[in-house]
Amino acid sequence: MTGSLVIAGLGPGSAELITPEVSEALAEATDIVGYKPYVERIPPRDGLVRHSTDNRQEIERASHALEMAAAGRKVVVVSSGDPGIFAMAAAVFEALEAGDPASQTLDIRVLPGISAMLAASARVGAPLGHDFCCINLSDNLKPWPLIEKRLRLAAEADFAMAFYNPRSKARPEGFARTLDILRDACDQDRVIVFARAVSTADESVRVTTLADATPDMADMRTLVIVGSSLTRVIERHGAPLVYTPRSAP
Amino acid sequence: MTGSLVIAGLGPGSAELITPEVSEALAEATDIVGYKPYVERIPPRDGLVRHSTDNRQEIERASHALEMAAAGRKVVVVSSGDPGIFAMAAAVFEALEAGDPASQTLDIRVLPGISAMLAASARVGAPLGHDFCCINLSDNLKPWPLIEKRLRLAAEADFAMAFYNPRSKARPEGFARTLDILRDACDQDRVIVFARAVSTADESVRVTTLADATPDMADMRTLVIVGSSLTRVIERHGAPLVYTPRSAP
């Protein structure tokens, strides 16, 4: 029996945003591995073992998945959104490099998913319609000064910016500092979007400006998008549309 | 009869990467609007009119779609990849702002898709697993010095970089200049990935270094990814894996 490892993106929450490719991989799996809330999105069925782990146990989870695949299981590691964007794919490759050389011949595939960034952007319009950058604001795995340096250079480049993991209970200060840096580097009327849990029952979206943004508008389920200097808001009946034009002067 | 406008992402090419949400919108449409090769991905059926236009006619295409929706049609504007990443969504909103105020009350939704960037990244591993930026290398709609400035700042920020539209017959020099700038700003052994037409029959992927990269490795169907200073290559049987670790020192 030949095992395999698939690292699959479940999209931001709605089943309507899971690709057919990922649905097929899930239907063929013998084992699903991932962070508990994501694993619980896969319904139980005969012949499927669901392995849930806590948050921040990525390397243990990845090693376990590699071991099971090497033993002949059909393993799917699940991430929310896209597995390559601040998610499990990099963790699996770290574990692969550090682990048993035998597992380096394993059949491994990454299946993309709708990232939170794309889902949030679509929900408000097209704020990432011109050049942009994407930064993980958590300083669990990198020093805060590197985040600050990237924020300042991104503002100087006039990128729109998408932020993952803006704020958690364990580190409430980082996002307040981020807002301070951006207010220092950008105009006060710069557009900022807080898109929380897009495509789930908990979805909420707020469009405001840097001047009016407060740290409590973000939590770990929020994807934050800051416009470039050219990003525009179309006020309309219902929710405003936010977009960045394709042209720059 | 109430019209609607949906701006939908068809993903990079394979039907396996089209979300159920987009498939449903296509099934309900009366009119499909888009660049010819993308419109031709939608099979003809009774009750569906397919409107194909040439490349670089985005605003005319967007205005036509808005007019039809205002007249009561169920219109779907299709883009390859994700409609919000260098694609039709921003063009529709430009046309919306410039056009008939009546169309500003239209029912408009953007449905995300698997962008070329996510598909290319998944195919080689997880090169965008840490902070990154995304730049359109075409200078049709922005001045070249702005592209050069962004490339230099992105290198200084040590972002991984994803490049859309790296090279066309009409502007073969830009990508050669891009490689020169990156060789000037980064180490010569920096990883670079050329991912062409991922998930289609024409797919080809090449992993090399800045030192060995040549301009002819890219064309308009190629998504180019340049790693950060930390991006690693795992040589393995078959194709190498490329990933950027989650941690930075």
Tab-separated table of C-alpha atoms in Angstrom:
chain	number	residue	atom	x	y	z
A	1	MET	CA	0.000	0.000	0.000
A	2	THR	CA	1.477	3.356	-1.047
A	3	GLY	CA	0.779	6.288	1.179
A	4	SER	CA	0.395	9.889	0.197
A	5	LEU	CA	0.297	13.293	1.792
A	6	VAL	CA	-1.981	16.045	0.540
A	7	ILE	CA	-1.875	19.505	2.102
A	8	ALA	CA	-5.224	21.048	1.296
A	9	GLY	CA	-6.844	24.452	1.673
A	10	LEU	CA	-10.439	24.449	2.923
A	11	GLY	CA	-11.046	28.087	2.033
A	12	PRO	CA	-12.302	30.671	4.525
A	13	GLY	CA	-15.340	28.796	5.834
A	14	SER	CA	-18.170	28.261	3.379
A	15	ALA	CA	-18.429	24.870	1.669
A	16	GLU	CA	-19.219	26.860	-1.487
A	17	LEU	CA	-15.581	27.962	-1.543
A	18	ILE	CA	-13.958	24.518	-1.371
A	19	THR	CA	-12.531	23.476	-4.749
A	20	PRO	CA	-13.649	20.170	-6.302
A	21	GLU	CA	-9.999	19.049	-6.193
A	22	VAL	CA	-9.922	19.418	-2.403
A	23	SER	CA	-13.339	17.767	-1.978
A	24	GLU	CA	-12.070	14.735	-3.904
A	25	ALA	CA	-8.904	14.489	-1.806
A	26	LEU	CA	-11.009	14.606	1.366
A	27	ALA	CA	-13.316	11.873	0.013
A	28	GLU	CA	-10.331	9.571	-0.647
A	29	ALA	CA	-8.462	10.240	2.616
A	30	THR	CA	-7.935	7.668	5.347
A	31	ASP	CA	-6.688	10.321	7.796
A	32	ILE	CA	-7.345	14.030	8.241
A	33	VAL	CA	-4.847	16.031	10.287
A	34	GLY	CA	-5.161	19.626	11.440
A	35	TYR	CA	-6.109	22.251	13.954
A	36	LYS	CA	-9.324	21.195	15.677
A	37	PRO	CA	-11.758	23.779	14.238
A	38	TYR	CA	-10.617	22.958	10.694
A	39	VAL	CA	-10.720	19.175	11.146
A	40	GLU	CA	-14.238	19.524	12.514
A	41	ARG	CA	-15.338	21.014	9.203
A	42	ILE	CA	-14.891	17.516	7.658
A	43	PRO	CA	-17.894	15.261	8.438
A	44	PRO	CA	-17.028	11.890	10.021
A	45	ARG	CA	-17.430	8.791	7.862
A	46	ASP	CA	-16.467	5.090	7.992
A	47	GLY	CA	-12.815	4.547	7.102
A	48	LEU	CA	-11.761	8.080	8.021
A	49	VAL	CA	-9.745	8.931	11.129
A	50	ARG	CA	-9.773	12.600	12.132
A	51	HIS	CA	-6.708	13.764	14.097
A	52	SER	CA	-7.240	17.115	15.817
A	53	THR	CA	-4.493	19.093	17.491
A	54	ASP	CA	-4.286	22.358	19.335
A	55	ASN	CA	-3.094	25.575	17.774
A	56	ARG	CA	0.654	26.229	17.549
A	57	GLN	CA	1.496	22.520	17.360
A	58	GLU	CA	2.228	22.731	13.650
A	59	ILE	CA	5.513	20.808	13.609
A	60	GLU	CA	4.211	17.920	15.754
A	61	ARG	CA	1.125	17.768	13.558
A	62	ALA	CA	3.230	17.816	10.369
A	63	SER	CA	5.581	15.083	11.636
A	64	HIS	CA	2.653	12.884	12.592
A	65	ALA	CA	1.143	13.352	9.116
A	66	LEU	CA	4.461	12.449	7.440
A	67	GLU	CA	4.804	9.316	9.585
A	68	MET	CA	1.314	8.109	8.761
A	69	ALA	CA	1.829	8.729	5.019
A	70	ALA	CA	5.162	6.848	5.134
A	71	ALA	CA	3.282	3.967	6.776
A	72	GLY	CA	0.926	3.776	3.792
A	73	ARG	CA	-2.021	5.953	4.857
A	74	LYS	CA	-3.709	8.501	2.588
A	75	VAL	CA	-3.277	11.573	4.721
A	76	VAL	CA	-4.773	15.020	4.149
A	77	VAL	CA	-3.437	17.893	6.238
A	78	VAL	CA	-6.068	20.622	6.288
A	79	SER	CA	-5.611	24.361	6.620
A	80	SER	CA	-8.130	27.130	6.571
A	81	GLY	CA	-7.834	29.364	3.513
A	82	ASP	CA	-4.838	28.468	1.369
A	83	PRO	CA	-2.284	26.041	2.853
A	84	GLY	CA	0.640	28.052	1.467
A	85	ILE	CA	-0.268	31.396	3.063
A	86	PHE	CA	0.813	31.428	6.729
A	87	ALA	CA	-0.507	27.902	7.114
A	88	MET	CA	0.441	24.234	7.208
A	89	ALA	CA	2.373	23.721	3.942
A	90	ALA	CA	5.560	25.441	5.143
A	91	ALA	CA	5.343	23.567	8.469
A	92	VAL	CA	5.117	20.221	6.647
A	93	PHE	CA	8.195	21.049	4.554
A	94	GLU	CA	10.121	22.122	7.655
A	95	ALA	CA	9.268	18.755	9.240
A	96	LEU	CA	10.141	16.948	6.000
A	97	GLU	CA	13.619	18.515	5.867
A	98	ALA	CA	14.286	17.849	9.555
A	99	GLY	CA	12.847	14.330	9.587
A	100	ASP	CA	13.455	10.822	8.308
A	101	PRO	CA	15.147	10.946	4.857
A	102	ALA	CA	12.893	8.042	3.811
A	103	SER	CA	9.888	10.345	3.864
A	104	GLN	CA	11.539	12.556	1.241
A	105	THR	CA	10.414	10.110	-1.458
A	106	LEU	CA	6.765	10.376	-0.362
A	107	ASP	CA	4.061	11.431	-2.788
A	108	ILE	CA	3.287	14.965	-1.541
A	109	ARG	CA	0.914	17.466	-3.145
A	110	VAL	CA	-0.314	20.915	-2.114
A	111	LEU	CA	-3.872	21.823	-3.177
A	112	PRO	CA	-4.564	25.546	-3.160
A	113	GLY	CA	-7.581	27.108	-1.469
A	114	ILE	CA	-9.343	30.464	-1.383
A	115	SER	CA	-7.183	32.412	1.056
A	116	ALA	CA	-8.748	34.740	3.631
A	117	MET	CA	-7.093	37.598	1.763
A	118	LEU	CA	-8.917	36.799	-1.486
A	119	ALA	CA	-12.245	36.178	0.271
A	120	ALA	CA	-12.011	39.444	2.211
A	121	SER	CA	-10.968	41.377	-0.862
A	122	ALA	CA	-13.872	39.985	-2.905
A	123	ARG	CA	-16.350	40.805	-0.152
A	124	VAL	CA	-15.566	44.535	-0.245
A	125	GLY	CA	-14.710	44.903	-3.942
A	126	ALA	CA	-11.129	44.838	-5.224
A	127	PRO	CA	-8.779	46.562	-2.750
A	128	LEU	CA	-5.894	44.342	-3.968
A	129	GLY	CA	-6.462	45.226	-7.629
A	130	HIS	CA	-2.995	46.803	-7.897
A	131	ASP	CA	0.399	45.861	-6.392
A	132	PHE	CA	0.180	44.730	-2.756
A	133	CYS	CA	1.944	42.901	0.034
A	134	CYS	CA	0.847	40.383	2.615
A	135	ILE	CA	2.284	40.389	6.148
A	136	ASN	CA	1.694	38.118	9.121
A	137	LEU	CA	1.510	40.515	12.096
A	138	SER	CA	2.196	37.810	14.685
A	139	ASP	CA	5.636	38.096	16.258
A	140	ASN	CA	5.557	34.517	17.549
A	141	LEU	CA	7.961	33.396	14.811
A	142	LYS	CA	9.799	36.589	13.902
A	143	PRO	CA	11.081	39.645	15.763
A	144	TRP	CA	8.834	42.684	16.024
A	145	PRO	CA	11.458	45.044	14.497
A	146	LEU	CA	11.303	43.023	11.249
A	147	ILE	CA	7.528	43.527	11.111
A	148	GLU	CA	7.975	47.236	11.724
A	149	LYS	CA	10.648	47.481	9.011
A	150	ARG	CA	8.372	45.723	6.512
A	151	LEU	CA	5.423	47.976	7.361
A	152	ARG	CA	7.508	51.104	6.764
A	153	LEU	CA	8.963	49.813	3.472
A	154	ALA	CA	5.513	48.665	2.306
A	155	ALA	CA	4.142	52.144	2.980
A	156	GLU	CA	7.075	53.701	1.114
A	157	ALA	CA	6.402	51.355	-1.846
A	158	ASP	CA	2.729	52.402	-1.691
A	159	PHE	CA	1.581	48.804	-1.661
A	160	ALA	CA	-1.905	47.933	-0.522
A	161	MET	CA	-1.378	45.614	2.453
A	162	ALA	CA	-3.149	42.508	3.713
A	163	PHE	CA	-2.506	41.521	7.327
A	164	TYR	CA	-2.965	38.040	8.781
A	165	ASN	CA	-3.166	37.365	12.531
A	166	PRO	CA	-3.429	41.049	13.425
A	167	ARG	CA	-4.206	40.656	17.092
A	168	SER	CA	-4.542	37.978	19.744
A	169	LYS	CA	-5.240	37.983	23.459
A	170	ALA	CA	-1.601	37.012	24.077
A	171	ARG	CA	-0.236	39.984	22.121
A	172	PRO	CA	-2.721	42.865	22.059
A	173	GLU	CA	-0.070	45.591	21.600
A	174	GLY	CA	1.236	44.663	18.142
A	175	PHE	CA	-1.771	45.822	16.206
A	176	ALA	CA	-1.934	49.117	18.123
A	177	ARG	CA	1.713	49.680	17.159
A	178	THR	CA	0.913	48.732	13.561
A	179	LEU	CA	-1.785	51.396	13.401
A	180	ASP	CA	0.632	53.954	14.885
A	181	ILE	CA	3.295	53.132	12.280
A	182	LEU	CA	0.798	53.382	9.439
A	183	ARG	CA	-0.598	56.685	10.734
A	184	ASP	CA	2.973	57.960	10.809
A	185	ALA	CA	3.748	56.745	7.277
A	186	CYS	CA	0.428	57.261	5.436
A	187	ASP	CA	-2.342	59.851	5.092
A	188	GLN	CA	-4.990	59.755	7.817
A	189	ASP	CA	-7.783	59.144	5.308
A	190	ARG	CA	-6.145	55.955	4.036
A	191	VAL	CA	-8.807	53.227	3.698
A	192	ILE	CA	-8.675	50.281	6.087
A	193	VAL	CA	-10.938	47.227	5.958
A	194	PHE	CA	-11.621	44.834	8.833
A	195	ALA	CA	-13.050	41.621	7.398
A	196	ARG	CA	-13.880	39.102	10.094
A	197	ALA	CA	-14.725	35.436	9.461
A	198	VAL	CA	-15.750	36.054	5.859
A	199	SER	CA	-18.177	33.467	4.439
A	200	THR	CA	-19.064	32.083	7.885
A	201	ALA	CA	-22.115	32.757	10.093
A	202	ASP	CA	-19.914	35.119	12.138
A	203	GLU	CA	-18.984	37.335	9.189
A	204	SER	CA	-18.692	41.066	9.792
A	205	VAL	CA	-17.038	43.686	7.614
A	206	ARG	CA	-16.157	47.266	8.483
A	207	VAL	CA	-14.680	49.893	6.139
A	208	THR	CA	-13.083	52.913	7.794
A	209	THR	CA	-9.975	55.123	7.681
A	210	LEU	CA	-6.650	55.010	9.503
A	211	ALA	CA	-7.771	58.055	11.497
A	212	ASP	CA	-10.841	56.237	12.814
A	213	ALA	CA	-9.393	52.724	13.177
A	214	THR	CA	-8.941	51.342	16.689
A	215	PRO	CA	-7.047	48.215	17.759
A	216	ASP	CA	-10.174	46.472	19.058
A	217	MET	CA	-11.598	46.353	15.519
A	218	ALA	CA	-9.331	43.327	14.863
A	219	ASP	CA	-8.983	39.894	16.421
A	220	MET	CA	-7.409	36.607	15.272
A	221	ARG	CA	-10.302	35.899	12.921
A	222	THR	CA	-9.944	39.273	11.194
A	223	LEU	CA	-8.169	39.846	7.902
A	224	VAL	CA	-7.130	43.502	7.704
A	225	ILE	CA	-6.604	45.255	4.378
A	226	VAL	CA	-5.013	48.703	4.172
A	227	GLY	CA	-5.390	50.450	0.833
A	228	SER	CA	-2.641	52.120	-1.154
A	229	SER	CA	-2.731	55.913	-1.576
A	230	LEU	CA	-4.935	55.350	-4.657
A	231	THR	CA	-7.539	53.052	-3.079
A	232	ARG	CA	-11.073	54.402	-3.471
A	233	VAL	CA	-14.398	53.926	-1.721
A	234	ILE	CA	-17.669	53.982	-3.672
A	235	GLU	CA	-20.437	54.808	-1.235
A	236	ARG	CA	-23.567	52.972	-2.237
A	237	HIS	CA	-26.867	51.784	-0.899
A	238	GLY	CA	-25.938	49.014	1.536
A	239	ALA	CA	-22.217	48.430	1.934
A	240	PRO	CA	-19.519	50.603	0.347
A	241	LEU	CA	-17.284	49.171	-2.389
A	242	VAL	CA	-13.517	49.466	-1.968
A	243	TYR	CA	-11.155	49.140	-4.910
A	244	THR	CA	-7.670	50.043	-6.040
A	245	PRO	CA	-7.555	51.219	-9.655
A	246	ARG	CA	-5.368	49.331	-12.105
A	247	SER	CA	-3.461	52.477	-13.094
A	248	ALA	CA	-0.930	54.467	-11.116
A	249	PRO	CA	0.475	57.843	-12.206
B	1	MET	CA	-36.888	41.609	-13.845
B	2	THR	CA	-33.928	42.550	-11.638
B	3	GLY	CA	-30.498	42.282	-13.138
B	4	SER	CA	-27.296	41.457	-11.364
B	5	LEU	CA	-23.592	41.574	-11.970
B	6	VAL	CA	-21.244	38.896	-10.699
B	7	ILE	CA	-17.482	39.208	-11.213
B	8	ALA	CA	-16.175	35.675	-10.958
B	9	GLY	CA	-12.770	34.021	-10.854
B	10	LEU	CA	-12.383	30.881	-12.974
B	11	GLY	CA	-9.108	29.857	-11.366
B	12	PRO	CA	-5.935	29.145	-13.318
B	13	GLY	CA	-7.348	26.690	-15.841
B	14	SER	CA	-8.466	23.323	-14.476
B	15	ALA	CA	-12.188	22.831	-13.855
B	16	GLU	CA	-11.105	21.112	-10.611
B	17	LEU	CA	-10.112	24.547	-9.296
B	18	ILE	CA	-13.423	26.351	-9.933
B	19	THR	CA	-15.342	26.905	-6.691
B	20	PRO	CA	-18.938	25.611	-6.420
B	21	GLU	CA	-20.041	29.225	-5.834
B	22	VAL	CA	-18.672	30.272	-9.224
B	23	SER	CA	-20.091	27.189	-10.977
B	24	GLU	CA	-23.548	28.080	-9.648
B	25	ALA	CA	-23.263	31.691	-10.805
B	26	LEU	CA	-22.272	30.496	-14.279
B	27	ALA	CA	-25.229	28.090	-14.358
B	28	GLU	CA	-27.665	30.919	-13.548
B	29	ALA	CA	-26.176	33.532	-15.901
B	30	THR	CA	-27.918	34.901	-18.977
B	31	ASP	CA	-24.724	36.605	-20.198
B	32	ILE	CA	-21.030	35.866	-19.808
B	33	VAL	CA	-18.598	38.691	-20.513
B	34	GLY	CA	-14.818	38.495	-20.718
B	35	TYR	CA	-11.604	38.092	-22.618
B	36	LYS	CA	-12.106	35.501	-25.361
B	37	PRO	CA	-9.969	32.617	-24.011
B	38	TYR	CA	-11.731	32.842	-20.620
B	39	VAL	CA	-15.260	33.084	-22.058
B	40	GLU	CA	-14.499	30.020	-24.193
B	41	ARG	CA	-13.935	28.019	-21.017
B	42	ILE	CA	-17.710	28.238	-20.390
B	43	PRO	CA	-19.626	25.688	-22.498
B	44	PRO	CA	-22.468	27.130	-24.620
B	45	ARG	CA	-26.044	26.370	-23.555
B	46	ASP	CA	-29.575	27.531	-24.375
B	47	GLY	CA	-30.383	30.845	-22.734
B	48	LEU	CA	-26.750	31.900	-22.366
B	49	VAL	CA	-25.117	34.599	-24.475
B	50	ARG	CA	-21.322	34.630	-24.440
B	51	HIS	CA	-19.716	38.027	-25.134
B	52	SER	CA	-16.023	37.778	-26.002
B	53	THR	CA	-13.711	40.754	-26.282
B	54	ASP	CA	-10.069	41.245	-27.096
B	55	ASN	CA	-7.406	41.778	-24.492
B	56	ARG	CA	-6.894	45.306	-23.106
B	57	GLN	CA	-10.542	46.279	-23.652
B	58	GLU	CA	-11.343	46.000	-19.964
B	59	ILE	CA	-13.262	49.256	-19.548
B	60	GLU	CA	-15.443	48.748	-22.654
B	61	ARG	CA	-16.127	45.201	-21.471
B	62	ALA	CA	-16.966	46.394	-17.948
B	63	SER	CA	-19.303	49.145	-19.204
B	64	HIS	CA	-21.128	46.697	-21.447
B	65	ALA	CA	-21.578	44.306	-18.523
B	66	LEU	CA	-22.962	47.108	-16.309
B	67	GLU	CA	-25.404	48.189	-19.033
B	68	MET	CA	-26.739	44.681	-19.520
B	69	ALA	CA	-27.148	44.174	-15.755
B	70	ALA	CA	-28.968	47.507	-15.462
B	71	ALA	CA	-31.283	46.302	-18.252
B	72	GLY	CA	-32.233	43.262	-16.175
B	73	ARG	CA	-29.805	40.562	-17.375
B	74	LYS	CA	-27.938	38.197	-15.050
B	75	VAL	CA	-24.405	38.988	-16.105
B	76	VAL	CA	-21.222	37.208	-15.066
B	77	VAL	CA	-17.908	38.880	-15.882
B	78	VAL	CA	-15.230	36.194	-15.922
B	79	SER	CA	-11.547	36.505	-15.125
B	80	SER	CA	-8.858	33.896	-15.035
B	81	GLY	CA	-7.525	33.251	-11.537
B	82	ASP	CA	-9.020	35.623	-8.972
B	83	PRO	CA	-10.988	38.615	-10.309
B	84	GLY	CA	-9.464	40.949	-7.705
B	85	ILE	CA	-5.791	40.318	-8.540
B	86	PHE	CA	-4.808	42.316	-11.645
B	87	ALA	CA	-8.074	41.336	-13.282
B	88	MET	CA	-11.614	42.490	-14.080
B	89	ALA	CA	-13.000	43.535	-10.673
B	90	ALA	CA	-11.062	46.806	-10.484
B	91	ALA	CA	-11.975	47.576	-14.108
B	92	VAL	CA	-15.686	47.091	-13.354
B	93	PHE	CA	-15.493	49.444	-10.377
B	94	GLU	CA	-13.657	52.056	-12.448
B	95	ALA	CA	-16.457	51.851	-15.029
B	96	LEU	CA	-19.071	51.943	-12.261
B	97	GLU	CA	-17.658	55.172	-10.810
B	98	ALA	CA	-17.307	56.805	-14.212
B	99	GLY	CA	-20.675	55.635	-15.553
B	100	ASP	CA	-24.400	56.081	-15.121
B	101	PRO	CA	-25.240	56.799	-11.451
B	102	ALA	CA	-28.285	54.526	-11.858
B	103	SER	CA	-25.985	51.503	-12.096
B	104	GLN	CA	-24.612	52.300	-8.647
B	105	THR	CA	-27.669	50.650	-7.088
B	106	LEU	CA	-27.068	47.418	-9.009
B	107	ASP	CA	-26.674	44.098	-7.215
B	108	ILE	CA	-22.916	43.481	-7.641
B	109	ARG	CA	-20.903	40.628	-6.141
B	110	VAL	CA	-17.294	39.511	-6.512
B	111	LEU	CA	-16.653	35.755	-6.247
B	112	PRO	CA	-13.044	34.882	-5.471
B	113	GLY	CA	-11.034	32.316	-7.431
B	114	ILE	CA	-7.758	30.455	-7.103
B	115	SER	CA	-5.259	33.056	-8.279
B	116	ALA	CA	-2.304	32.085	-10.492
B	117	MET	CA	-0.081	33.021	-7.554
B	118	LEU	CA	-1.701	30.455	-5.243
B	119	ALA	CA	-1.771	27.754	-7.924
B	120	ALA	CA	1.900	28.299	-8.808
B	121	SER	CA	2.910	28.383	-5.167
B	122	ALA	CA	1.063	25.136	-4.423
B	123	ARG	CA	2.617	23.409	-7.426
B	124	VAL	CA	6.184	23.929	-6.157
B	125	GLY	CA	5.540	23.765	-2.388
B	126	ALA	CA	5.080	26.879	-0.260
B	127	PRO	CA	7.361	29.687	-1.465
B	128	LEU	CA	4.852	32.277	-0.143
B	129	GLY	CA	4.733	30.722	3.342
B	130	HIS	CA	6.129	33.892	4.939
B	131	ASP	CA	5.573	37.614	4.194
B	132	PHE	CA	5.467	38.412	0.474
B	133	CYS	CA	4.443	40.958	-2.132
B	134	CYS	CA	2.724	40.727	-5.473
B	135	ILE	CA	3.665	43.037	-8.353
B	136	ASN	CA	2.284	43.385	-11.881
B	137	LEU	CA	5.390	43.848	-14.039
B	138	SER	CA	3.464	45.345	-16.961
B	139	ASP	CA	4.109	49.057	-17.426
B	140	ASN	CA	1.011	49.530	-19.584
B	141	LEU	CA	-0.843	51.204	-16.693
B	142	LYS	CA	1.963	52.536	-14.516
B	143	PRO	CA	5.392	54.061	-15.112
B	144	TRP	CA	8.414	51.789	-15.126
B	145	PRO	CA	10.248	53.785	-12.398
B	146	LEU	CA	7.425	52.904	-9.972
B	147	ILE	CA	7.931	49.207	-10.717
B	148	GLU	CA	11.667	49.585	-10.180
B	149	LYS	CA	11.113	51.422	-6.890
B	150	ARG	CA	8.787	48.680	-5.650
B	151	LEU	CA	11.228	45.931	-6.633
B	152	ARG	CA	14.058	47.600	-4.698
B	153	LEU	CA	11.903	48.212	-1.608
B	154	ALA	CA	10.539	44.658	-1.744
B	155	ALA	CA	14.100	43.303	-1.822
B	156	GLU	CA	15.040	45.547	1.104
B	157	ALA	CA	11.998	44.263	3.039
B	158	ASP	CA	13.117	40.710	2.193
B	159	PHE	CA	9.663	39.821	0.908
B	160	ALA	CA	9.178	36.811	-1.315
B	161	MET	CA	7.740	38.235	-4.556
B	162	ALA	CA	5.114	37.037	-7.002
B	163	PHE	CA	5.132	38.677	-10.441
B	164	TYR	CA	2.182	38.820	-12.830
B	165	ASN	CA	2.540	39.641	-16.540
B	166	PRO	CA	6.337	39.413	-16.453
B	167	ARG	CA	6.961	39.659	-20.171
B	168	SER	CA	5.090	40.187	-23.429
B	169	LYS	CA	6.119	40.493	-27.060
B	170	ALA	CA	5.303	44.209	-26.928
B	171	ARG	CA	7.633	44.852	-23.969
B	172	PRO	CA	10.403	42.260	-23.814
B	173	GLU	CA	12.878	44.533	-21.951
B	174	GLY	CA	11.021	44.940	-18.626
B	175	PHE	CA	11.649	41.469	-17.337
B	176	ALA	CA	15.345	41.622	-18.301
B	177	ARG	CA	15.562	44.844	-16.273
B	178	THR	CA	13.695	43.179	-13.401
B	179	LEU	CA	16.258	40.381	-13.274
B	180	ASP	CA	19.097	42.950	-13.338
B	181	ILE	CA	17.558	44.874	-10.415
B	182	LEU	CA	17.080	41.706	-8.397
B	183	ARG	CA	20.643	40.511	-9.100
B	184	ASP	CA	21.815	43.885	-7.876
B	185	ALA	CA	19.685	43.771	-4.711
B	186	CYS	CA	19.746	40.068	-3.766
B	187	ASP	CA	22.185	37.166	-3.523
B	188	GLN	CA	22.859	35.354	-6.787
B	189	ASP	CA	21.650	32.038	-5.376
B	190	ARG	CA	18.196	33.454	-4.580
B	191	VAL	CA	15.525	30.964	-5.702
B	192	ILE	CA	13.334	31.893	-8.659
B	193	VAL	CA	10.385	29.866	-9.941
B	194	PHE	CA	8.862	30.098	-13.411
B	195	ALA	CA	5.400	28.537	-13.311
B	196	ARG	CA	3.698	28.601	-16.701
B	197	ALA	CA	0.010	27.831	-17.300
B	198	VAL	CA	-0.340	25.852	-14.071
B	199	SER	CA	-3.182	23.292	-14.073
B	200	THR	CA	-3.577	23.425	-17.878
B	201	ALA	CA	-2.287	21.033	-20.563
B	202	ASP	CA	0.506	23.545	-21.257
B	203	GLU	CA	1.832	23.550	-17.697
B	204	SER	CA	5.587	23.763	-17.204
B	205	VAL	CA	7.500	24.636	-14.056
B	206	ARG	CA	11.178	25.488	-13.677
B	207	VAL	CA	13.051	26.149	-10.429
B	208	THR	CA	16.387	27.934	-10.731
B	209	THR	CA	18.440	30.779	-9.208
B	210	LEU	CA	18.767	34.456	-10.034
B	211	ALA	CA	22.255	33.725	-11.376
B	212	ASP	CA	20.909	31.229	-13.897
B	213	ALA	CA	17.594	32.915	-14.768
B	214	THR	CA	17.206	34.349	-18.272
B	215	PRO	CA	14.451	36.636	-19.579
B	216	ASP	CA	13.163	34.075	-22.089
B	217	MET	CA	12.117	31.776	-19.224
B	218	ALA	CA	8.986	33.960	-18.787
B	219	ASP	CA	6.096	34.921	-21.033
B	220	MET	CA	2.598	36.333	-20.419
B	221	ARG	CA	1.325	32.943	-19.194
B	222	THR	CA	4.111	32.652	-16.613
B	223	LEU	CA	3.760	33.462	-12.938
B	224	VAL	CA	7.205	34.195	-11.518
B	225	ILE	CA	7.997	33.739	-7.824
B	226	VAL	CA	11.241	35.008	-6.296
B	227	GLY	CA	12.023	33.661	-2.853
B	228	SER	CA	13.072	35.687	0.164
B	229	SER	CA	16.598	35.276	1.541
B	230	LEU	CA	15.250	32.373	3.641
B	231	THR	CA	13.503	30.410	0.890
B	232	ARG	CA	14.765	26.829	0.656
B	233	VAL	CA	14.804	24.113	-1.994
B	234	ILE	CA	14.388	20.455	-1.056
B	235	GLU	CA	15.893	18.381	-3.866
B	236	ARG	CA	13.933	15.192	-4.255
B	237	HIS	CA	13.141	12.431	-6.673
B	238	GLY	CA	11.145	14.139	-9.428
B	239	ALA	CA	10.606	17.875	-8.941
B	240	PRO	CA	12.234	19.924	-6.172
B	241	LEU	CA	10.097	21.437	-3.404
B	242	VAL	CA	10.441	25.160	-2.694
B	243	TYR	CA	9.292	26.677	0.569
B	244	THR	CA	9.819	29.689	2.798
B	245	PRO	CA	9.983	28.768	6.487
B	246	ARG	CA	7.463	30.330	8.842
B	247	SER	CA	10.183	31.752	11.108
B	248	ALA	CA	12.608	34.596	10.476
B	249	PRO	CA	15.559	35.442	12.743
